[in-house]
Coordinates of C-alpha atoms in Angstrom, one line a residue:
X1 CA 67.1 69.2 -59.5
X2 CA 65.3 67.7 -56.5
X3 CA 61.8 67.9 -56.6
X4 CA 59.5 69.4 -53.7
X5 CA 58.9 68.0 -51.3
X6 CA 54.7 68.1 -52.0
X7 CA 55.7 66.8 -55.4
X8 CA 57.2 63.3 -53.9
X9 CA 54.3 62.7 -51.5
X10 CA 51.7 63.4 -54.2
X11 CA 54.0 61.2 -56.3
X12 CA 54.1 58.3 -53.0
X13 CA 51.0 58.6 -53.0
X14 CA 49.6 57.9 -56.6
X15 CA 52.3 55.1 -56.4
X16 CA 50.1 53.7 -53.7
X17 CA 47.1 53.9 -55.3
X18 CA 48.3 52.1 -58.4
X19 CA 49.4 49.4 -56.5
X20 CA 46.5 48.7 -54.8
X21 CA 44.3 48.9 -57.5
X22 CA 46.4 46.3 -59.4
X23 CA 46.1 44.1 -56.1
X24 CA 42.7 44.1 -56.1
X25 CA 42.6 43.5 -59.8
X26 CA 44.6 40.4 -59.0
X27 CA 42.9 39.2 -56.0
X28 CA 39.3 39.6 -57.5
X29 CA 37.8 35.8 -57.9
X30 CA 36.6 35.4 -62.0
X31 CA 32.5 34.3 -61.9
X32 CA 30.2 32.6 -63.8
X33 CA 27.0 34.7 -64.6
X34 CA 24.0 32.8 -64.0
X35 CA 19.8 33.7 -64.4
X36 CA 18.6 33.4 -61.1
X37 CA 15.2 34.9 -60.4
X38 CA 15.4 37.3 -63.2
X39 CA 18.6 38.6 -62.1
X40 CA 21.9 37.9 -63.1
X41 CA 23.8 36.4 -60.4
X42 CA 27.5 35.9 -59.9
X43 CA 28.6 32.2 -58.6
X44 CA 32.1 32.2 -57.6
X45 CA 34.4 29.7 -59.5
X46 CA 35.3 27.5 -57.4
X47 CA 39.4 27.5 -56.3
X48 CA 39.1 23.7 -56.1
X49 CA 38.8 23.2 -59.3
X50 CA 40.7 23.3 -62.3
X51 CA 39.4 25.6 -65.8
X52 CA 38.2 22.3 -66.8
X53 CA 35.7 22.1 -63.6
X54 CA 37.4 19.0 -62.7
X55 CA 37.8 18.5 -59.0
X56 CA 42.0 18.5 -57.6
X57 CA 44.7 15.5 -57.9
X58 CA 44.9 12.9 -56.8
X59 CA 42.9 11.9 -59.7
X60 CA 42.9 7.9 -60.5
X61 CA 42.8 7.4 -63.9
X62 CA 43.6 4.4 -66.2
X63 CA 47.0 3.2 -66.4
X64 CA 47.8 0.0 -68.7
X65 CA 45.1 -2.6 -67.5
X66 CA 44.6 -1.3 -64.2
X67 CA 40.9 -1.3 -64.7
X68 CA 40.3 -3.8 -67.0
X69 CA 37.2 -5.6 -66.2
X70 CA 39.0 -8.8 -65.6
X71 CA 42.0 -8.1 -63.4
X72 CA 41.7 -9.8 -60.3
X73 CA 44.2 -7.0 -58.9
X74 CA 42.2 -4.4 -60.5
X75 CA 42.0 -0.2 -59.3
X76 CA 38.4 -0.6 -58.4
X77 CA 37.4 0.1 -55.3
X78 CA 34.4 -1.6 -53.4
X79 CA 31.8 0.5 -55.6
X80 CA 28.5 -0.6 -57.9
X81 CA 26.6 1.4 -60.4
X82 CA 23.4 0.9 -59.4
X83 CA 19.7 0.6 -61.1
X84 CA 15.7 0.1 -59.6
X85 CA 14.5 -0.4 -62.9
X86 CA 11.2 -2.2 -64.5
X87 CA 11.4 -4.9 -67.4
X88 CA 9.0 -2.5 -69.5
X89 CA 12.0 0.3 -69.0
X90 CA 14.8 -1.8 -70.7
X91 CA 15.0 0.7 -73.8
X92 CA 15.4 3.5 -71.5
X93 CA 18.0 2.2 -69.4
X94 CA 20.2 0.9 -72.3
X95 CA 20.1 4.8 -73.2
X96 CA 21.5 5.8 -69.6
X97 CA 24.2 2.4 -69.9
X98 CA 24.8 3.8 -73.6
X99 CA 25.8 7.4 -72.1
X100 CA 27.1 6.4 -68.7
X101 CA 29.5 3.7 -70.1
X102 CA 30.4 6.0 -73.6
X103 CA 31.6 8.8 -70.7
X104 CA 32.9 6.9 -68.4
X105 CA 32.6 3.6 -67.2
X106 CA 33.9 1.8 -70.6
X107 CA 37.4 3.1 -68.8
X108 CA 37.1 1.8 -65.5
X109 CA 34.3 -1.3 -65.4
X110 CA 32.8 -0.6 -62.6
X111 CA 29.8 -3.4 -62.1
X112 CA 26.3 -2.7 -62.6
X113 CA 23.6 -3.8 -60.3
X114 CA 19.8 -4.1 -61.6
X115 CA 16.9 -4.4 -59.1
X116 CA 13.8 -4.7 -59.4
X117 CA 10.4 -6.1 -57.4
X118 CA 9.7 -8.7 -60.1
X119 CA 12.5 -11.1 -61.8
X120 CA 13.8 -9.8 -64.7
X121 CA 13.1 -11.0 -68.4
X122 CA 15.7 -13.1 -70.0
X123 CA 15.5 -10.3 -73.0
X124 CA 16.5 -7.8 -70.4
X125 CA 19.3 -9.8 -68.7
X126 CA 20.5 -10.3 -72.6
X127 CA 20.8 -6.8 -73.6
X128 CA 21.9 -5.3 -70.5
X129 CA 24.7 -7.5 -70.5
X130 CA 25.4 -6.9 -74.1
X131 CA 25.7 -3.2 -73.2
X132 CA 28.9 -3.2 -71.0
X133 CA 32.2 -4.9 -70.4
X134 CA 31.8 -4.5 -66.4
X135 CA 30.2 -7.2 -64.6
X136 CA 26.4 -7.1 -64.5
X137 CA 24.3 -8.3 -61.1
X138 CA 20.5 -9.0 -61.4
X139 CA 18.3 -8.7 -57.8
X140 CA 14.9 -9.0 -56.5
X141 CA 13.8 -6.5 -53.7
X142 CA 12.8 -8.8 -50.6
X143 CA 9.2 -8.9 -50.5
X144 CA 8.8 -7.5 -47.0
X145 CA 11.1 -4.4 -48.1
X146 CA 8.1 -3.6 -51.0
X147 CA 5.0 -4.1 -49.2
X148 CA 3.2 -1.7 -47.6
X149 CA 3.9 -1.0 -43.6
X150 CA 1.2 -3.0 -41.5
X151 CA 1.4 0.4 -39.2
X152 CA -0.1 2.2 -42.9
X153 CA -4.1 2.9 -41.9
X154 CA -5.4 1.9 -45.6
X155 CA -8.5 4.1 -44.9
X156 CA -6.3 7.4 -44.1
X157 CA -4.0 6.6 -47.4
X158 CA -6.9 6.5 -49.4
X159 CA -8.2 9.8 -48.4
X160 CA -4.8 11.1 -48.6
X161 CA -4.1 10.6 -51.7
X162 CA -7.5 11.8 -52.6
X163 CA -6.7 15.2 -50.7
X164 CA -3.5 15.3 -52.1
X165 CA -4.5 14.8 -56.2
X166 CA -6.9 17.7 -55.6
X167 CA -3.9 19.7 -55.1
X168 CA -1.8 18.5 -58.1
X169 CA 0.4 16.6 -56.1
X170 CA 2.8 14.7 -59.0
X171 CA 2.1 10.4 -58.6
X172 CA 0.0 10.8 -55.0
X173 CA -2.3 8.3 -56.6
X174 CA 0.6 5.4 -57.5
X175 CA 1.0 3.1 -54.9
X176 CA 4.3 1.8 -56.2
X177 CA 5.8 5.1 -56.3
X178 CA 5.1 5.3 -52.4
X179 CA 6.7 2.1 -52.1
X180 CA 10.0 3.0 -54.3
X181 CA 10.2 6.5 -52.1
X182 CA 10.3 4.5 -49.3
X183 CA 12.5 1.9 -50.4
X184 CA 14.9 4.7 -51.8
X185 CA 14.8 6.2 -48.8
X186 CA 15.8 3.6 -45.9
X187 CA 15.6 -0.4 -47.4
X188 CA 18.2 0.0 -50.4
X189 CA 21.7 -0.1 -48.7
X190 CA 19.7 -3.3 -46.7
X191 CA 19.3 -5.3 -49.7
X192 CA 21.8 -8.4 -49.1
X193 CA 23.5 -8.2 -52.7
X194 CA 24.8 -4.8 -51.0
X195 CA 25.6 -5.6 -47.8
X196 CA 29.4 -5.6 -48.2
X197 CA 29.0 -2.6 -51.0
X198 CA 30.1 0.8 -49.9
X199 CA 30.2 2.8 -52.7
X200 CA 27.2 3.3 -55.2
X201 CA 26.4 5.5 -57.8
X202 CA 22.5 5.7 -58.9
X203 CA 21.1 5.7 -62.5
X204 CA 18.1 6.0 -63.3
X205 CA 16.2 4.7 -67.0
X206 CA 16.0 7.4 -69.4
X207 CA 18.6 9.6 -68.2
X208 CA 21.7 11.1 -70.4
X209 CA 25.5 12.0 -69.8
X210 CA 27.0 14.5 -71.6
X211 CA 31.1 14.5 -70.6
X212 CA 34.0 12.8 -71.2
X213 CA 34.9 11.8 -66.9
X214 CA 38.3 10.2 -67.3
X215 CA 39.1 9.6 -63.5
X216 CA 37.4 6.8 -61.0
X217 CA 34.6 9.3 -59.3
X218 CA 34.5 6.4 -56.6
X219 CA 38.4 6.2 -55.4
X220 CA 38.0 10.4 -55.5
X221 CA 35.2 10.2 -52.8
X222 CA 37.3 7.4 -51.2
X223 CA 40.6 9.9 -51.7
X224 CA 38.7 13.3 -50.2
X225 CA 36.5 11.8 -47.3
X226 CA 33.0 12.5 -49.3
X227 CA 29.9 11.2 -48.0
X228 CA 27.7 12.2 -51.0
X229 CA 28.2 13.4 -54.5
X230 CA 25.0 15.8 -56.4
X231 CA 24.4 17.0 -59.6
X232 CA 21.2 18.9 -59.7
X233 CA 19.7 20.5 -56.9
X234 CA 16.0 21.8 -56.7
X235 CA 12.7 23.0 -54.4
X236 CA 10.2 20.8 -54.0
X237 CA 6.7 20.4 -53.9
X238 CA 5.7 21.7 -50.7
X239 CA 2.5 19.8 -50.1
X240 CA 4.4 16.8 -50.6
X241 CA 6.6 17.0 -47.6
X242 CA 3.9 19.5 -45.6
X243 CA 4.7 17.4 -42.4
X244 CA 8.4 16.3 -43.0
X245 CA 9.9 19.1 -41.2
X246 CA 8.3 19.2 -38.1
X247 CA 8.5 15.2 -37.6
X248 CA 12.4 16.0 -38.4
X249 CA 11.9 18.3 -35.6
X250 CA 10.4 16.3 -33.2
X251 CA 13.5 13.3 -33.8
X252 CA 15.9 16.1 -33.7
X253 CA 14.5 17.2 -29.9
X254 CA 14.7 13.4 -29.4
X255 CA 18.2 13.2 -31.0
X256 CA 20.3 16.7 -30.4
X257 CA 23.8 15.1 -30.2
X258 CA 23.1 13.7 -34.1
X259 CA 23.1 17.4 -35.5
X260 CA 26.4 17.8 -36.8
X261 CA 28.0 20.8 -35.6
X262 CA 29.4 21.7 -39.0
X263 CA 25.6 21.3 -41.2
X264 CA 23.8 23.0 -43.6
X265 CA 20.5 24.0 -42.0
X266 CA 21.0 27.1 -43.4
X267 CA 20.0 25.6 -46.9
X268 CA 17.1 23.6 -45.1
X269 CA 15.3 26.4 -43.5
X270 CA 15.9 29.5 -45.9
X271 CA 12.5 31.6 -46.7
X272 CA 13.9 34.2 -48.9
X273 CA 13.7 33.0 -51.7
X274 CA 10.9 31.3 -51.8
X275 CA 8.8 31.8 -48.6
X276 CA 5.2 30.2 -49.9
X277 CA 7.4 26.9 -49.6
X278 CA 8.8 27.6 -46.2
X279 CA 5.1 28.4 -44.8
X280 CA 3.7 25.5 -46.3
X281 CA 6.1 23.0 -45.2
X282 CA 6.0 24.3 -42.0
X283 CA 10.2 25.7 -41.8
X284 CA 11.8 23.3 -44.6
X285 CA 12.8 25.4 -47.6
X286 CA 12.4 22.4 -49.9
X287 CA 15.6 22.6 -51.2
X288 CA 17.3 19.1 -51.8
X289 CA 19.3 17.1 -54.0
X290 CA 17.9 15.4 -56.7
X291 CA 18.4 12.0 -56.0
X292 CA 18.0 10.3 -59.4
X293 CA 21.5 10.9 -59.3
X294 CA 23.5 10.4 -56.6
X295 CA 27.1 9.2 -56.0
X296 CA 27.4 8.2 -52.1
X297 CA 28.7 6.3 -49.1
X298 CA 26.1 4.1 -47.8
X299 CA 28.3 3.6 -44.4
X300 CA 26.2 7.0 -43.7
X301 CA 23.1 5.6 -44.5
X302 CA 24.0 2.2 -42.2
X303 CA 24.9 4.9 -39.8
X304 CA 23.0 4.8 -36.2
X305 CA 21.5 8.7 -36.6
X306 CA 20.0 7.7 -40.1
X307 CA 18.8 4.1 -39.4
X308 CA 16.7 5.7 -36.6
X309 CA 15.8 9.1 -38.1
X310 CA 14.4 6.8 -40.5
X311 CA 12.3 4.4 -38.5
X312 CA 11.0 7.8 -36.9
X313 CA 10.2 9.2 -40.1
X314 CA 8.6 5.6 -41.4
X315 CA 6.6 5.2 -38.4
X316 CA 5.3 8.3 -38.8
X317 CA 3.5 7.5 -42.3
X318 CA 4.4 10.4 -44.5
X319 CA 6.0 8.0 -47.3
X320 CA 2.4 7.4 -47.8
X321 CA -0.1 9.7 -46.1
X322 CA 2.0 12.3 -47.6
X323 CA 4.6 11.8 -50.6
X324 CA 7.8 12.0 -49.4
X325 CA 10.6 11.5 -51.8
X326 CA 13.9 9.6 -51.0
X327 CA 15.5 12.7 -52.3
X328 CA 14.1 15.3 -49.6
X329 CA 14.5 12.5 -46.8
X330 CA 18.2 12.0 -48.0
X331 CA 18.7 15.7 -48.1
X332 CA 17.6 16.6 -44.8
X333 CA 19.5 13.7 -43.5
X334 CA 22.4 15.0 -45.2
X335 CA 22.3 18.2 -44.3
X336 CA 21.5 17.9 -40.7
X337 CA 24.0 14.9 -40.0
X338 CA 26.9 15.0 -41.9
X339 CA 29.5 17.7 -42.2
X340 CA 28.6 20.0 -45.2
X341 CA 32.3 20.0 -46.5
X342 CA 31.4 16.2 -47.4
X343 CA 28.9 16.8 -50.0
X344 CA 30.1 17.7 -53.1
X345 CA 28.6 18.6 -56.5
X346 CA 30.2 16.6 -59.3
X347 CA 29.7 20.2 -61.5
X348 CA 32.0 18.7 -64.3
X349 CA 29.6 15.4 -64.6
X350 CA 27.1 16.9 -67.4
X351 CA 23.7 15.3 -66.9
X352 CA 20.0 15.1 -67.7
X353 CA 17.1 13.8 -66.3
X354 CA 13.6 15.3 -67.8
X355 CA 13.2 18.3 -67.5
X356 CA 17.2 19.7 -65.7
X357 CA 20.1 19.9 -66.9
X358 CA 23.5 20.2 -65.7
X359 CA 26.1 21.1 -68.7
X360 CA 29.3 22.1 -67.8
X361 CA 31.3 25.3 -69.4
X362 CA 34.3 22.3 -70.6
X363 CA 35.2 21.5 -73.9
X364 CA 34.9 17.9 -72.7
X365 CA 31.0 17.7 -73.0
X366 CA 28.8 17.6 -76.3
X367 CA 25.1 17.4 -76.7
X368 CA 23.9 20.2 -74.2
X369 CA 24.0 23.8 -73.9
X370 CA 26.3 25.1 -71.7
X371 CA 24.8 26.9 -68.7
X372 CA 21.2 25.4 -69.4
X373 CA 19.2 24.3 -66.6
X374 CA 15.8 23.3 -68.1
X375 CA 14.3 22.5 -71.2
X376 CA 10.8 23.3 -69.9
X377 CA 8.9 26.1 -69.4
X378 CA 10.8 29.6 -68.6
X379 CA 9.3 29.3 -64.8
X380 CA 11.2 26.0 -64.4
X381 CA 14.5 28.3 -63.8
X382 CA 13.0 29.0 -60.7
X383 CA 13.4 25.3 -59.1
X384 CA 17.2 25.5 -59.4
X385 CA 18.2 25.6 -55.4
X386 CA 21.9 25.8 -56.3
X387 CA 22.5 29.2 -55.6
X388 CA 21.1 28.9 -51.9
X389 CA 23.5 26.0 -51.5
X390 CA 27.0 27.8 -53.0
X391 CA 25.2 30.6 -50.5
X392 CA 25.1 28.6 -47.2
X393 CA 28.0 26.0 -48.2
X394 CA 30.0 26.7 -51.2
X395 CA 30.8 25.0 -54.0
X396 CA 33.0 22.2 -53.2

């Protein structure tokens, strides 16, 4: 018996329903909860990458003796792992050669270059050596690259750093931590023992890895056209870089046709989420990638728009009337310059420097909590600027 004809449409129609309802089921992205703020908040996996958190093929891994460290017609590509570190910090920085090489550079033997503003110790040379497989370089930062600017009003400093140690402004009071900001920020890539090195990854002493990477990080950025590879990603101290913004301002009136037309200013200039650091540094949210590690392209750096935003920003004085970090510099740079599908955050590299993690959900890590960001105070959570980025950019 044929049914009526009300029957079949009610019948069409819950057909249609349940098919829809299944689509969306099957088109609905799977997230990763995170704390943000005090509210849970979803972060989209990211397509690119496989469950593992590993980013697409081609990956370049090791095949036979492709990468052993003496193979003239080795895999490795024109890349350094690279160190500013003291004699007195040779105990911490076999920790980060311990971790780095037990992860991932016993595989491929990518060479290590130390620098430093004094010659290093014979002791240091010894056990740094002792440490790796992988060729190990030993500089000296040019003397003129060190000292301080003869533009730098000595006077001015001085009461700068006293305004700025009222206001608990972290190292104001260190010269040399002026001078390595600075350096950091526009000298390194300069440094002749680099001057035909395009690739560099930067360790810091004191620092730890916590995943197995079994594919060459360096030939990957070479493979997918990235600029600059970041781990953690944070606010800063806003009276630290109170004048950074609008001196990036002023080179930017200068300099329109260096704005990419493809940036992130977005993530530079947000005020939601934390306003008190917009208003104090004057339109800058802060945000920017922590630069103790960093994987990168120094062709950008060398780049025409960089070399002078930097002599701008040098000229200016902020590296020492103020305390601005390579890291903000670099970010800002970054973000304003270079297309924002260039930067990439190495999510599956599991890392710590005191007091931020970043520990992958991948059974390839040990020693860290999954998900952790801090292992400070509760209020620390609030310095993670990821979320604004996978906001504005993504996640790639």
């Amino acid at each position: 018996m044929a049914l009526p004809k009300s029957m079949r449409l009610l019948a069409t129609v819950t057909l249609c329903i349940f098919f829809y309802m299944v689509l969306q089921i099957y088109k609905a992205p799977s997230t990763i909860e995170k704390q943000t703020s005090g509210k849970m908040k979803e972060w989209p996996r990211d397509p690119q990458l496989d469950p593992s958190g590993e980013p697409p093929e081609p990956l370049r891994r090791v095949e036979g003796d492709n990468y052993e460290p003496n193979n003239p017609n080795s895999a490795r590509i024109n890349a350094t792992i690279l160190s500013l570190v003291r004699n007195e910090e040779l105990d911490d920085m076999l920790q980060s050669m311990r971790d780095l090489e037990r992860t991932w550079n016993h595989k491929f033997n990518y060479p290590w270059t130390f620098l430093n503003d004094v010659p290093f110790t014979e002791e240091f040379k010894k056990r740094t050596r002792a440490a790796t497989k992988a060729e190990v370089r030993y500089e000296i930062v040019p003397k003129e690259h060190w000292e301080i600017p003869s533009w730098i009003n000595t006077d001015l400093f001085g009461e700068s750093v006293a305004l700025l140690t009222e206001q608990n402004v972290q190292y104001m009071s260190k010269v040399s931590y002026h001078q390595m900001c600075r350096w950091n920020s526009g000298l390194f890539f300069k440094h002749p023992a680099l001057a035909t090195t395009r690739y560099y990854w930067r360790v810091e002493p004191n620092v730890h890895f916590f995943c197995d990477v079994d594919y060459d990080v360096f030939r990957w950025m070479a493979d997918h056209n990235k600029t600059y590879g970041f781990n953690i990603n944070i606010f800063d101290s806003a009276q630290s870089v109170s004048t950074l913004w609008p001196e990036t301002r002023k080179f930017i009136a200068d300099h329109p046709e260096y704005l990419n037309p493809n940036n992130a200013i977005e993530w530079l200039q947000d005020k939601e989420r934390r306003p008190e650091n917009n208003e104090k540094a004057h339109g800058y949210s802060t945000c920017h990638f922590w630069s103790n590690f960093e994987i990168g392209d120094m062709e950008f750096w060398r780049s025409k728009a960089y070399q002078e935003y930097f002599d701008h920003l040098d000229r200016a004085g902020g590296f020492f009337y103020e305390r601005w970090g390579d890291a903000p510099v670099h970010s800002i740079a970054l973000g304003l310059f270079e297309d924002k599908s260039k930067i990439h955050w190495f999510r599956d590299i599991g890392y710590q420097h005191i007091p931020f993690f970043n520990c992958p959900n991948n059974p390839k890590c040990s020693g860290c909590v999954t998900g952790r960001f801090t292992d400070g105070e509760a209020w620390l959570n609030h310095e993670d600027c990821r979320p604004l980025w996978f906001k504005y950019v993504g996640m790639d």
